[in-house]
Amino acid sequence: MKTRPLKILIRIHLVTLTIGILNILVKKLSVYSLQGSIEFGIETLTAISGLALFFFYLKPFKRINIYFSIYATAALLLIIGLIFRGIFGALIISLILFPIVPNEKEFENDEIIISTPFQGFIAPCCSYQIKERQFLIFEKDYGEFESEGPIDFETVKINSSDHAIEMTYSTDFDKETVKKKIIKR
C-alpha cells in the first residue's frame, strides 16, 4: 500500500515529466517554449523527484525502479565528473547537465532577451540567442547569431517594431565600431 507522501511525489514527478516532454516537443515543432527559469525549475524538479523515487522503490525492487535508476545513474555520473576534474570531468558534466542548464541571460530590454546558449564547457565564443517574452510564461525564439567578439552589453540598443527587431552593439574587442543586426519577426 502506498503512503500519501509517496503518491504526491509520484504525481509531482509525472506532472513535471509530462510538462517537460510537452515543452520539448513544442520547442522542436515551433518557436515557442516555456520561459527559461520555469523550464529549469520543471526539469530540476523532475530530476530530484525521480532520484527520490529511486530510493523509495529500492526495497522491494520493482520493475519501475529500472526507470528511476536513470536519475540515480545521472547523479552518480555527475558526482564522478565533479571528482575527476579536467577534460574527462568536464565532458561528463556537460553530457549530464546539457538538457537541464538554461541559457545565461545577458541582456533584457522591453521583453527582448539576449542570452548565451549553453553549449558545454568547451564551447566556442560569441554565440547569442534572441528571444521575446510573451504571455508571462512563454518565450518566442528568433534564433541564434554569431558575433565577431564578446558583445559589450552596456552599448546594446534595441529598437523593436511589428516587423523586425533592430539591435546595435559593439564588441569588447572593437568598442569604436558599431554593428547592426536586424532580426525579422
JSON list of C-alpha atoms in Angstrom, two decimals:
[
{"chain": "A", "resi": 1, "resn": "MET", "atom": "CA", "xyz": [0.00, 0.00, 0.00]},
{"chain": "A", "resi": 2, "resn": "LYS", "atom": "CA", "xyz": [1.36, 3.41, -0.98]},
{"chain": "A", "resi": 3, "resn": "THR", "atom": "CA", "xyz": [1.64, 6.18, 1.53]},
{"chain": "A", "resi": 4, "resn": "ARG", "atom": "CA", "xyz": [0.27, 9.64, 0.87]},
{"chain": "A", "resi": 5, "resn": "PRO", "atom": "CA", "xyz": [3.70, 11.39, 0.51]},
{"chain": "A", "resi": 6, "resn": "LEU", "atom": "CA", "xyz": [4.77, 8.73, -1.99]},
{"chain": "A", "resi": 7, "resn": "LYS", "atom": "CA", "xyz": [1.61, 9.27, -4.06]},
{"chain": "A", "resi": 8, "resn": "ILE", "atom": "CA", "xyz": [2.21, 13.03, -4.02]},
{"chain": "A", "resi": 9, "resn": "LEU", "atom": "CA", "xyz": [5.83, 12.55, -5.10]},
{"chain": "A", "resi": 10, "resn": "ILE", "atom": "CA", "xyz": [4.76, 10.26, -7.96]},
{"chain": "A", "resi": 11, "resn": "ARG", "atom": "CA", "xyz": [2.18, 12.81, -9.11]},
{"chain": "A", "resi": 12, "resn": "ILE", "atom": "CA", "xyz": [4.74, 15.62, -8.95]},
{"chain": "A", "resi": 13, "resn": "HIS", "atom": "CA", "xyz": [7.18, 13.55, -10.99]},
{"chain": "A", "resi": 14, "resn": "LEU", "atom": "CA", "xyz": [4.60, 12.56, -13.61]},
{"chain": "A", "resi": 15, "resn": "VAL", "atom": "CA", "xyz": [3.21, 16.10, -13.98]},
{"chain": "A", "resi": 16, "resn": "THR", "atom": "CA", "xyz": [6.66, 17.72, -14.28]},
{"chain": "A", "resi": 17, "resn": "LEU", "atom": "CA", "xyz": [7.85, 14.98, -16.65]},
{"chain": "A", "resi": 18, "resn": "THR", "atom": "CA", "xyz": [4.77, 15.48, -18.84]},
{"chain": "A", "resi": 19, "resn": "ILE", "atom": "CA", "xyz": [5.17, 19.27, -18.88]},
{"chain": "A", "resi": 20, "resn": "GLY", "atom": "CA", "xyz": [8.87, 18.87, -19.69]},
{"chain": "A", "resi": 21, "resn": "ILE", "atom": "CA", "xyz": [8.22, 16.47, -22.58]},
{"chain": "A", "resi": 22, "resn": "LEU", "atom": "CA", "xyz": [5.44, 18.69, -23.96]},
{"chain": "A", "resi": 23, "resn": "ASN", "atom": "CA", "xyz": [7.75, 21.72, -23.71]},
{"chain": "A", "resi": 24, "resn": "ILE", "atom": "CA", "xyz": [10.48, 19.89, -25.64]},
{"chain": "A", "resi": 25, "resn": "LEU", "atom": "CA", "xyz": [8.02, 18.84, -28.35]},
{"chain": "A", "resi": 26, "resn": "VAL", "atom": "CA", "xyz": [6.57, 22.35, -28.69]},
{"chain": "A", "resi": 27, "resn": "LYS", "atom": "CA", "xyz": [10.08, 23.84, -28.76]},
{"chain": "A", "resi": 28, "resn": "LYS", "atom": "CA", "xyz": [11.15, 21.46, -31.55]},
{"chain": "A", "resi": 29, "resn": "LEU", "atom": "CA", "xyz": [7.98, 21.95, -33.62]},
{"chain": "A", "resi": 30, "resn": "SER", "atom": "CA", "xyz": [7.56, 25.72, -33.16]},
{"chain": "A", "resi": 31, "resn": "VAL", "atom": "CA", "xyz": [9.43, 28.80, -31.96]},
{"chain": "A", "resi": 32, "resn": "TYR", "atom": "CA", "xyz": [7.65, 28.95, -28.60]},
{"chain": "A", "resi": 33, "resn": "SER", "atom": "CA", "xyz": [8.70, 27.42, -25.28]},
{"chain": "A", "resi": 34, "resn": "LEU", "atom": "CA", "xyz": [8.37, 27.96, -21.57]},
{"chain": "A", "resi": 35, "resn": "GLN", "atom": "CA", "xyz": [10.39, 30.75, -20.02]},
{"chain": "A", "resi": 36, "resn": "GLY", "atom": "CA", "xyz": [13.95, 29.63, -19.18]},
{"chain": "A", "resi": 37, "resn": "SER", "atom": "CA", "xyz": [13.62, 29.83, -15.40]},
{"chain": "A", "resi": 38, "resn": "ILE", "atom": "CA", "xyz": [10.31, 27.94, -15.41]},
{"chain": "A", "resi": 39, "resn": "GLU", "atom": "CA", "xyz": [11.75, 25.30, -17.73]},
{"chain": "A", "resi": 40, "resn": "PHE", "atom": "CA", "xyz": [14.81, 24.93, -15.45]},
{"chain": "A", "resi": 41, "resn": "GLY", "atom": "CA", "xyz": [12.57, 24.56, -12.38]},
{"chain": "A", "resi": 42, "resn": "ILE", "atom": "CA", "xyz": [10.45, 21.87, -14.03]},
{"chain": "A", "resi": 43, "resn": "GLU", "atom": "CA", "xyz": [13.50, 19.92, -15.22]},
{"chain": "A", "resi": 44, "resn": "THR", "atom": "CA", "xyz": [15.17, 20.16, -11.81]},
{"chain": "A", "resi": 45, "resn": "LEU", "atom": "CA", "xyz": [12.00, 19.07, -10.01]},
{"chain": "A", "resi": 46, "resn": "THR", "atom": "CA", "xyz": [11.67, 16.11, -12.39]},
{"chain": "A", "resi": 47, "resn": "ALA", "atom": "CA", "xyz": [15.26, 15.02, -11.73]},
{"chain": "A", "resi": 48, "resn": "ILE", "atom": "CA", "xyz": [15.05, 15.42, -7.94]},
{"chain": "A", "resi": 49, "resn": "SER", "atom": "CA", "xyz": [11.69, 13.64, -7.68]},
{"chain": "A", "resi": 50, "resn": "GLY", "atom": "CA", "xyz": [12.98, 10.83, -9.94]},
{"chain": "A", "resi": 51, "resn": "LEU", "atom": "CA", "xyz": [16.06, 10.40, -7.74]},
{"chain": "A", "resi": 52, "resn": "ALA", "atom": "CA", "xyz": [13.93, 10.36, -4.58]},
{"chain": "A", "resi": 53, "resn": "LEU", "atom": "CA", "xyz": [11.55, 7.80, -6.10]},
{"chain": "A", "resi": 54, "resn": "PHE", "atom": "CA", "xyz": [14.53, 5.57, -6.93]},
{"chain": "A", "resi": 55, "resn": "PHE", "atom": "CA", "xyz": [15.22, 5.23, -3.20]},
{"chain": "A", "resi": 56, "resn": "PHE", "atom": "CA", "xyz": [11.53, 4.70, -2.36]},
{"chain": "A", "resi": 57, "resn": "TYR", "atom": "CA", "xyz": [11.26, 1.78, -4.80]},
{"chain": "A", "resi": 58, "resn": "LEU", "atom": "CA", "xyz": [14.65, 0.24, -3.96]},
{"chain": "A", "resi": 59, "resn": "LYS", "atom": "CA", "xyz": [13.22, -2.28, -1.48]},
{"chain": "A", "resi": 60, "resn": "PRO", "atom": "CA", "xyz": [11.45, -4.36, -2.56]},
{"chain": "A", "resi": 61, "resn": "PHE", "atom": "CA", "xyz": [12.87, -3.99, -6.06]},
{"chain": "A", "resi": 62, "resn": "LYS", "atom": "CA", "xyz": [10.19, -3.40, -8.67]},
{"chain": "A", "resi": 63, "resn": "ARG", "atom": "CA", "xyz": [10.42, -3.01, -12.44]},
{"chain": "A", "resi": 64, "resn": "ILE", "atom": "CA", "xyz": [9.56, 0.68, -12.17]},
{"chain": "A", "resi": 65, "resn": "ASN", "atom": "CA", "xyz": [12.89, 1.13, -10.37]},
{"chain": "A", "resi": 66, "resn": "ILE", "atom": "CA", "xyz": [14.68, 0.46, -13.66]},
{"chain": "A", "resi": 67, "resn": "TYR", "atom": "CA", "xyz": [13.21, 3.73, -14.94]},
{"chain": "A", "resi": 68, "resn": "PHE", "atom": "CA", "xyz": [14.09, 5.61, -11.76]},
{"chain": "A", "resi": 69, "resn": "SER", "atom": "CA", "xyz": [17.65, 4.23, -11.90]},
{"chain": "A", "resi": 70, "resn": "ILE", "atom": "CA", "xyz": [18.25, 6.62, -14.81]},
{"chain": "A", "resi": 71, "resn": "TYR", "atom": "CA", "xyz": [18.13, 9.51, -12.34]},
{"chain": "A", "resi": 72, "resn": "ALA", "atom": "CA", "xyz": [20.42, 7.73, -9.86]},
{"chain": "A", "resi": 73, "resn": "THR", "atom": "CA", "xyz": [22.91, 6.92, -12.64]},
{"chain": "A", "resi": 74, "resn": "ALA", "atom": "CA", "xyz": [22.90, 10.55, -13.80]},
{"chain": "A", "resi": 75, "resn": "ALA", "atom": "CA", "xyz": [23.51, 11.75, -10.23]},
{"chain": "A", "resi": 76, "resn": "LEU", "atom": "CA", "xyz": [26.36, 9.25, -9.81]},
{"chain": "A", "resi": 77, "resn": "LEU", "atom": "CA", "xyz": [27.95, 10.33, -13.12]},
{"chain": "A", "resi": 78, "resn": "LEU", "atom": "CA", "xyz": [27.64, 13.97, -12.07]},
{"chain": "A", "resi": 79, "resn": "ILE", "atom": "CA", "xyz": [29.47, 13.24, -8.82]},
{"chain": "A", "resi": 80, "resn": "ILE", "atom": "CA", "xyz": [32.18, 11.31, -10.72]},
{"chain": "A", "resi": 81, "resn": "GLY", "atom": "CA", "xyz": [32.54, 14.27, -13.11]},
{"chain": "A", "resi": 82, "resn": "LEU", "atom": "CA", "xyz": [32.98, 16.63, -10.17]},
{"chain": "A", "resi": 83, "resn": "ILE", "atom": "CA", "xyz": [35.57, 14.37, -8.55]},
{"chain": "A", "resi": 84, "resn": "PHE", "atom": "CA", "xyz": [37.63, 13.80, -11.72]},
{"chain": "A", "resi": 85, "resn": "ARG", "atom": "CA", "xyz": [38.47, 17.28, -12.90]},
{"chain": "A", "resi": 86, "resn": "GLY", "atom": "CA", "xyz": [39.88, 18.14, -16.29]},
{"chain": "A", "resi": 87, "resn": "ILE", "atom": "CA", "xyz": [38.55, 17.34, -19.72]},
{"chain": "A", "resi": 88, "resn": "PHE", "atom": "CA", "xyz": [37.12, 13.97, -18.66]},
{"chain": "A", "resi": 89, "resn": "GLY", "atom": "CA", "xyz": [35.14, 15.52, -15.81]},
{"chain": "A", "resi": 90, "resn": "ALA", "atom": "CA", "xyz": [34.00, 18.47, -17.96]},
{"chain": "A", "resi": 91, "resn": "LEU", "atom": "CA", "xyz": [32.82, 16.07, -20.67]},
{"chain": "A", "resi": 92, "resn": "ILE", "atom": "CA", "xyz": [30.78, 14.01, -18.20]},
{"chain": "A", "resi": 93, "resn": "ILE", "atom": "CA", "xyz": [29.30, 17.10, -16.54]},
{"chain": "A", "resi": 94, "resn": "SER", "atom": "CA", "xyz": [28.42, 18.61, -19.94]},
{"chain": "A", "resi": 95, "resn": "LEU", "atom": "CA", "xyz": [26.65, 15.45, -21.04]},
{"chain": "A", "resi": 96, "resn": "ILE", "atom": "CA", "xyz": [24.62, 15.23, -17.84]},
{"chain": "A", "resi": 97, "resn": "LEU", "atom": "CA", "xyz": [23.78, 18.93, -17.47]},
{"chain": "A", "resi": 98, "resn": "PHE", "atom": "CA", "xyz": [23.23, 19.79, -21.16]},
{"chain": "A", "resi": 99, "resn": "PRO", "atom": "CA", "xyz": [19.47, 19.12, -21.13]},
{"chain": "A", "resi": 100, "resn": "ILE", "atom": "CA", "xyz": [18.97, 20.89, -17.80]},
{"chain": "A", "resi": 101, "resn": "VAL", "atom": "CA", "xyz": [21.11, 24.05, -17.77]},
{"chain": "A", "resi": 102, "resn": "PRO", "atom": "CA", "xyz": [19.21, 27.12, -19.01]},
{"chain": "A", "resi": 103, "resn": "ASN", "atom": "CA", "xyz": [20.67, 29.75, -21.30]},
{"chain": "A", "resi": 104, "resn": "GLU", "atom": "CA", "xyz": [22.52, 32.51, -19.47]},
{"chain": "A", "resi": 105, "resn": "LYS", "atom": "CA", "xyz": [20.55, 35.74, -19.78]},
{"chain": "A", "resi": 106, "resn": "GLU", "atom": "CA", "xyz": [22.94, 38.55, -20.71]},
{"chain": "A", "resi": 107, "resn": "PHE", "atom": "CA", "xyz": [20.60, 41.42, -21.57]},
{"chain": "A", "resi": 108, "resn": "GLU", "atom": "CA", "xyz": [16.88, 42.22, -21.34]},
{"chain": "A", "resi": 109, "resn": "ASN", "atom": "CA", "xyz": [15.04, 45.26, -22.65]},
{"chain": "A", "resi": 110, "resn": "ASP", "atom": "CA", "xyz": [11.32, 45.64, -23.42]},
{"chain": "A", "resi": 111, "resn": "GLU", "atom": "CA", "xyz": [10.64, 41.89, -23.26]},
{"chain": "A", "resi": 112, "resn": "ILE", "atom": "CA", "xyz": [13.55, 41.17, -25.68]},
{"chain": "A", "resi": 113, "resn": "ILE", "atom": "CA", "xyz": [16.12, 38.82, -24.15]},
{"chain": "A", "resi": 114, "resn": "ILE", "atom": "CA", "xyz": [19.65, 38.21, -25.39]},
{"chain": "A", "resi": 115, "resn": "SER", "atom": "CA", "xyz": [21.20, 35.11, -23.88]},
{"chain": "A", "resi": 116, "resn": "THR", "atom": "CA", "xyz": [24.20, 32.86, -24.32]},
{"chain": "A", "resi": 117, "resn": "PRO", "atom": "CA", "xyz": [23.05, 29.31, -25.14]},
{"chain": "A", "resi": 118, "resn": "PHE", "atom": "CA", "xyz": [24.63, 26.55, -23.07]},
{"chain": "A", "resi": 119, "resn": "GLN", "atom": "CA", "xyz": [26.80, 24.52, -25.46]},
{"chain": "A", "resi": 120, "resn": "GLY", "atom": "CA", "xyz": [29.01, 22.82, -22.91]},
{"chain": "A", "resi": 121, "resn": "PHE", "atom": "CA", "xyz": [32.15, 23.88, -21.10]},
{"chain": "A", "resi": 122, "resn": "ILE", "atom": "CA", "xyz": [34.38, 23.71, -24.17]},
{"chain": "A", "resi": 123, "resn": "ALA", "atom": "CA", "xyz": [32.06, 25.75, -26.42]},
{"chain": "A", "resi": 124, "resn": "PRO", "atom": "CA", "xyz": [33.15, 28.34, -28.98]},
{"chain": "A", "resi": 125, "resn": "CYS", "atom": "CA", "xyz": [32.83, 32.03, -28.21]},
{"chain": "A", "resi": 126, "resn": "CYS", "atom": "CA", "xyz": [30.28, 34.59, -29.13]},
{"chain": "A", "resi": 127, "resn": "SER", "atom": "CA", "xyz": [27.09, 32.75, -29.96]},
{"chain": "A", "resi": 128, "resn": "TYR", "atom": "CA", "xyz": [23.96, 34.57, -28.82]},
{"chain": "A", "resi": 129, "resn": "GLN", "atom": "CA", "xyz": [20.25, 33.78, -28.89]},
{"chain": "A", "resi": 130, "resn": "ILE", "atom": "CA", "xyz": [17.43, 36.31, -29.15]},
{"chain": "A", "resi": 131, "resn": "LYS", "atom": "CA", "xyz": [14.07, 35.62, -27.54]},
{"chain": "A", "resi": 132, "resn": "GLU", "atom": "CA", "xyz": [10.99, 37.64, -26.75]},
{"chain": "A", "resi": 133, "resn": "ARG", "atom": "CA", "xyz": [8.93, 37.12, -23.60]},
{"chain": "A", "resi": 134, "resn": "GLN", "atom": "CA", "xyz": [5.25, 36.57, -24.37]},
{"chain": "A", "resi": 135, "resn": "PHE", "atom": "CA", "xyz": [2.18, 35.82, -22.24]},
{"chain": "A", "resi": 136, "resn": "LEU", "atom": "CA", "xyz": [4.14, 35.97, -18.93]},
{"chain": "A", "resi": 137, "resn": "ILE", "atom": "CA", "xyz": [5.45, 32.37, -19.01]},
{"chain": "A", "resi": 138, "resn": "PHE", "atom": "CA", "xyz": [6.39, 31.78, -22.67]},
{"chain": "A", "resi": 139, "resn": "GLU", "atom": "CA", "xyz": [9.24, 32.87, -24.90]},
{"chain": "A", "resi": 140, "resn": "LYS", "atom": "CA", "xyz": [9.42, 33.17, -28.67]},
{"chain": "A", "resi": 141, "resn": "ASP", "atom": "CA", "xyz": [12.79, 32.20, -30.13]},
{"chain": "A", "resi": 142, "resn": "TYR", "atom": "CA", "xyz": [14.14, 34.30, -33.01]},
{"chain": "A", "resi": 143, "resn": "GLY", "atom": "CA", "xyz": [17.26, 32.18, -33.43]},
{"chain": "A", "resi": 144, "resn": "GLU", "atom": "CA", "xyz": [20.96, 32.41, -32.82]},
{"chain": "A", "resi": 145, "resn": "PHE", "atom": "CA", "xyz": [23.60, 34.65, -34.31]},
{"chain": "A", "resi": 146, "resn": "GLU", "atom": "CA", "xyz": [27.38, 34.78, -34.14]},
{"chain": "A", "resi": 147, "resn": "SER", "atom": "CA", "xyz": [29.24, 37.93, -33.13]},
{"chain": "A", "resi": 148, "resn": "GLU", "atom": "CA", "xyz": [32.79, 38.88, -34.07]},
{"chain": "A", "resi": 149, "resn": "GLY", "atom": "CA", "xyz": [33.67, 39.00, -30.38]},
{"chain": "A", "resi": 150, "resn": "PRO", "atom": "CA", "xyz": [32.05, 39.20, -26.95]},
{"chain": "A", "resi": 151, "resn": "ILE", "atom": "CA", "xyz": [29.28, 41.82, -27.01]},
{"chain": "A", "resi": 152, "resn": "ASP", "atom": "CA", "xyz": [29.69, 44.83, -24.72]},
{"chain": "A", "resi": 153, "resn": "PHE", "atom": "CA", "xyz": [26.16, 44.81, -23.27]},
{"chain": "A", "resi": 154, "resn": "GLU", "atom": "CA", "xyz": [26.48, 48.37, -21.99]},
{"chain": "A", "resi": 155, "resn": "THR", "atom": "CA", "xyz": [26.37, 49.55, -25.63]},
{"chain": "A", "resi": 156, "resn": "VAL", "atom": "CA", "xyz": [23.41, 47.44, -26.75]},
{"chain": "A", "resi": 157, "resn": "LYS", "atom": "CA", "xyz": [20.37, 49.34, -28.04]},
{"chain": "A", "resi": 158, "resn": "ILE", "atom": "CA", "xyz": [17.24, 47.57, -29.25]},
{"chain": "A", "resi": 159, "resn": "ASN", "atom": "CA", "xyz": [14.54, 49.09, -31.44]},
{"chain": "A", "resi": 160, "resn": "SER", "atom": "CA", "xyz": [11.52, 46.87, -31.84]},
{"chain": "A", "resi": 161, "resn": "SER", "atom": "CA", "xyz": [8.76, 47.20, -34.43]},
{"chain": "A", "resi": 162, "resn": "ASP", "atom": "CA", "xyz": [5.99, 44.91, -35.66]},
{"chain": "A", "resi": 163, "resn": "HIS", "atom": "CA", "xyz": [8.17, 43.56, -38.47]},
{"chain": "A", "resi": 164, "resn": "ALA", "atom": "CA", "xyz": [11.71, 43.44, -37.09]},
{"chain": "A", "resi": 165, "resn": "ILE", "atom": "CA", "xyz": [13.99, 43.79, -34.11]},
{"chain": "A", "resi": 166, "resn": "GLU", "atom": "CA", "xyz": [16.97, 46.06, -34.78]},
{"chain": "A", "resi": 167, "resn": "MET", "atom": "CA", "xyz": [19.93, 45.65, -32.47]},
{"chain": "A", "resi": 168, "resn": "THR", "atom": "CA", "xyz": [23.01, 47.88, -32.42]},
{"chain": "A", "resi": 169, "resn": "TYR", "atom": "CA", "xyz": [26.04, 46.91, -30.38]},
{"chain": "A", "resi": 170, "resn": "SER", "atom": "CA", "xyz": [29.81, 46.97, -30.14]},
{"chain": "A", "resi": 171, "resn": "THR", "atom": "CA", "xyz": [32.14, 44.19, -29.09]},
{"chain": "A", "resi": 172, "resn": "ASP", "atom": "CA", "xyz": [34.71, 44.11, -26.31]},
{"chain": "A", "resi": 173, "resn": "PHE", "atom": "CA", "xyz": [37.48, 43.81, -28.91]},
{"chain": "A", "resi": 174, "resn": "ASP", "atom": "CA", "xyz": [36.35, 46.78, -31.06]},
{"chain": "A", "resi": 175, "resn": "LYS", "atom": "CA", "xyz": [34.47, 49.33, -28.98]},
{"chain": "A", "resi": 176, "resn": "GLU", "atom": "CA", "xyz": [34.56, 52.09, -31.61]},
{"chain": "A", "resi": 177, "resn": "THR", "atom": "CA", "xyz": [32.80, 50.16, -34.37]},
{"chain": "A", "resi": 178, "resn": "VAL", "atom": "CA", "xyz": [29.03, 49.94, -34.00]},
{"chain": "A", "resi": 179, "resn": "LYS", "atom": "CA", "xyz": [27.49, 46.83, -35.52]},
{"chain": "A", "resi": 180, "resn": "LYS", "atom": "CA", "xyz": [23.87, 46.35, -36.50]},
{"chain": "A", "resi": 181, "resn": "LYS", "atom": "CA", "xyz": [21.81, 43.18, -36.51]},
{"chain": "A", "resi": 182, "resn": "ILE", "atom": "CA", "xyz": [18.26, 43.02, -37.88]},
{"chain": "A", "resi": 183, "resn": "ILE", "atom": "CA", "xyz": [16.05, 40.09, -36.90]},
{"chain": "A", "resi": 184, "resn": "LYS", "atom": "CA", "xyz": [12.78, 39.62, -38.76]},
{"chain": "A", "resi": 185, "resn": "ARG", "atom": "CA", "xyz": [9.73, 38.73, -36.72]}
]
